[in-house]
Amino acid sequence: MAEKNAKIFLKSIQRLDGDEDTIEIIAECGFYKNEEKYYIFYREVYDNGATDCSIKYENKKVTIKRKGDTNANFVCDPDEDTAFIYTTAYGHFSVTVRTKEIEADLSENGGTLRLLYDLKINGVSQENEVNIKIVKA
């Protein structure tokens, strides 16, 4: 994992059938720019485990990788739906991602990234909104 040189403020909202669930994370993170790509690396810690996460923003696309108690590797691309396998303690799930919106205001000093997308699992669609703020140390 990259050197922790920044702080991530992440707010994730999941909406399903009128219900809303919000998760907020504040953590030390690695953040850097390489050519026209931005990378964020951080660890989500839970009561019963942890997951290492990486986010890459490039060309109006976002790639998210999760490894640990949950495993996933997926792409948010406004131009096409994508698919991936989500692995949890409860099993493996085939998921389709339909990206609605990506807004990025990033520089070498940090910035913001907002994702709005639907995840479709077993025929059920859930809307997800992720708001990220990066502050360099």
XYZ file of C-alpha atoms in Angstrom:
137
model
C 0.000 0.000 0.000
C 1.224 3.516 -0.756
C 2.611 5.877 1.865
C -0.182 7.505 3.843
C 0.136 11.138 2.848
C -3.492 12.278 2.990
C -6.828 11.803 4.705
C -9.958 10.409 3.048
C -13.460 11.471 4.042
C -15.862 9.015 2.398
C -19.641 9.004 2.631
C -21.493 6.133 0.961
C -25.288 6.102 0.696
C -27.223 3.020 -0.469
C -30.888 3.396 -1.424
C -33.262 0.451 -1.869
C -37.066 0.471 -1.870
C -37.305 3.827 -0.097
C -34.801 2.853 2.610
C -31.444 4.576 2.936
C -28.269 3.306 4.619
C -25.277 5.626 5.121
C -21.678 4.683 5.899
C -19.061 7.310 6.702
C -15.335 6.620 6.813
C -12.477 8.882 7.813
C -9.045 7.323 7.418
C -5.437 7.986 6.591
C -4.798 7.199 2.934
C -2.261 7.182 0.184
C -3.044 9.621 -2.635
C -1.020 10.395 -5.728
C -1.173 11.341 -9.378
C 0.714 9.476 -12.097
C 0.367 11.036 -15.541
C -3.422 11.611 -15.862
C -4.403 8.969 -13.302
C -5.252 9.569 -9.641
C -4.871 6.810 -7.045
C -6.344 6.511 -3.537
C -5.391 3.667 -1.142
C -6.937 3.157 2.289
C -8.132 0.498 4.720
C -11.705 0.079 5.952
C -11.722 -1.385 9.478
C -14.805 -3.093 10.918
C -15.629 -4.706 14.258
C -14.832 -8.133 12.808
C -12.208 -7.442 10.131
C -10.775 -5.122 7.514
C -10.697 -4.536 3.769
C -7.947 -2.819 1.766
C -9.395 -0.493 -0.859
C -7.976 1.243 -3.902
C -9.654 3.739 -6.188
C -8.265 4.849 -9.542
C -9.718 7.771 -11.498
C -8.730 7.977 -15.151
C -10.460 9.293 -18.276
C -13.836 9.838 -16.551
C -13.808 6.211 -15.306
C -13.349 4.916 -11.763
C -11.902 1.507 -10.887
C -12.544 0.250 -7.359
C -10.705 -2.735 -5.877
C -11.520 -4.240 -2.482
C -9.459 -7.031 -0.933
C -9.918 -8.581 2.500
C -13.168 -9.546 4.231
C -14.969 -8.487 1.048
C -13.461 -8.765 -2.420
C -14.475 -6.923 -5.557
C -12.908 -5.346 -8.605
C -15.261 -3.139 -10.597
C -15.336 -0.226 -12.998
C -17.727 2.716 -13.011
C -17.974 3.787 -16.658
C -20.735 6.211 -17.715
C -20.512 4.880 -21.286
C -21.251 1.220 -20.561
C -22.564 -1.181 -17.938
C -19.917 -3.390 -16.348
C -20.054 -6.641 -14.355
C -18.008 -8.179 -11.557
C -18.088 -10.891 -8.877
C -18.548 -9.640 -5.295
C -17.157 -12.055 -2.701
C -18.255 -11.899 0.941
C -18.432 -14.247 3.916
C -21.969 -15.064 2.681
C -20.864 -16.187 -0.783
C -20.157 -14.959 -4.313
C -22.555 -12.634 -6.124
C -22.655 -11.593 -9.770
C -23.189 -7.829 -9.934
C -23.885 -5.397 -12.771
C -22.897 -1.728 -12.439
C -24.812 1.017 -14.260
C -22.954 4.296 -13.753
C -25.181 7.365 -13.809
C -22.710 10.111 -12.966
C -19.054 10.737 -12.117
C -17.871 14.164 -10.944
C -14.179 14.715 -10.224
C -12.311 17.792 -9.040
C -8.875 16.360 -8.274
C -5.364 17.799 -8.281
C -2.023 16.783 -6.772
C -3.239 18.482 -3.568
C -6.424 16.395 -3.159
C -9.992 17.276 -4.064
C -13.336 15.564 -4.482
C -14.807 12.609 -6.323
C -18.528 11.785 -6.529
C -20.045 8.604 -7.968
C -23.698 7.811 -8.581
C -24.408 4.282 -9.797
C -26.820 1.377 -9.565
C -25.761 -2.116 -8.506
C -27.964 -4.940 -9.754
C -27.713 -8.196 -7.791
C -30.050 -11.132 -8.515
C -32.475 -8.841 -10.347
C -32.623 -6.282 -7.527
C -31.278 -2.795 -8.240
C -29.804 -0.619 -5.493
C -28.746 3.016 -5.995
C -25.357 4.009 -4.562
C -23.918 7.462 -4.047
C -20.298 7.839 -2.961
C -18.814 11.209 -1.998
C -15.068 11.342 -1.415
C -12.939 14.229 -0.202
C -9.134 13.923 -0.126
C -7.058 16.310 1.985
C -3.276 16.118 1.592
C -1.287 16.064 4.834
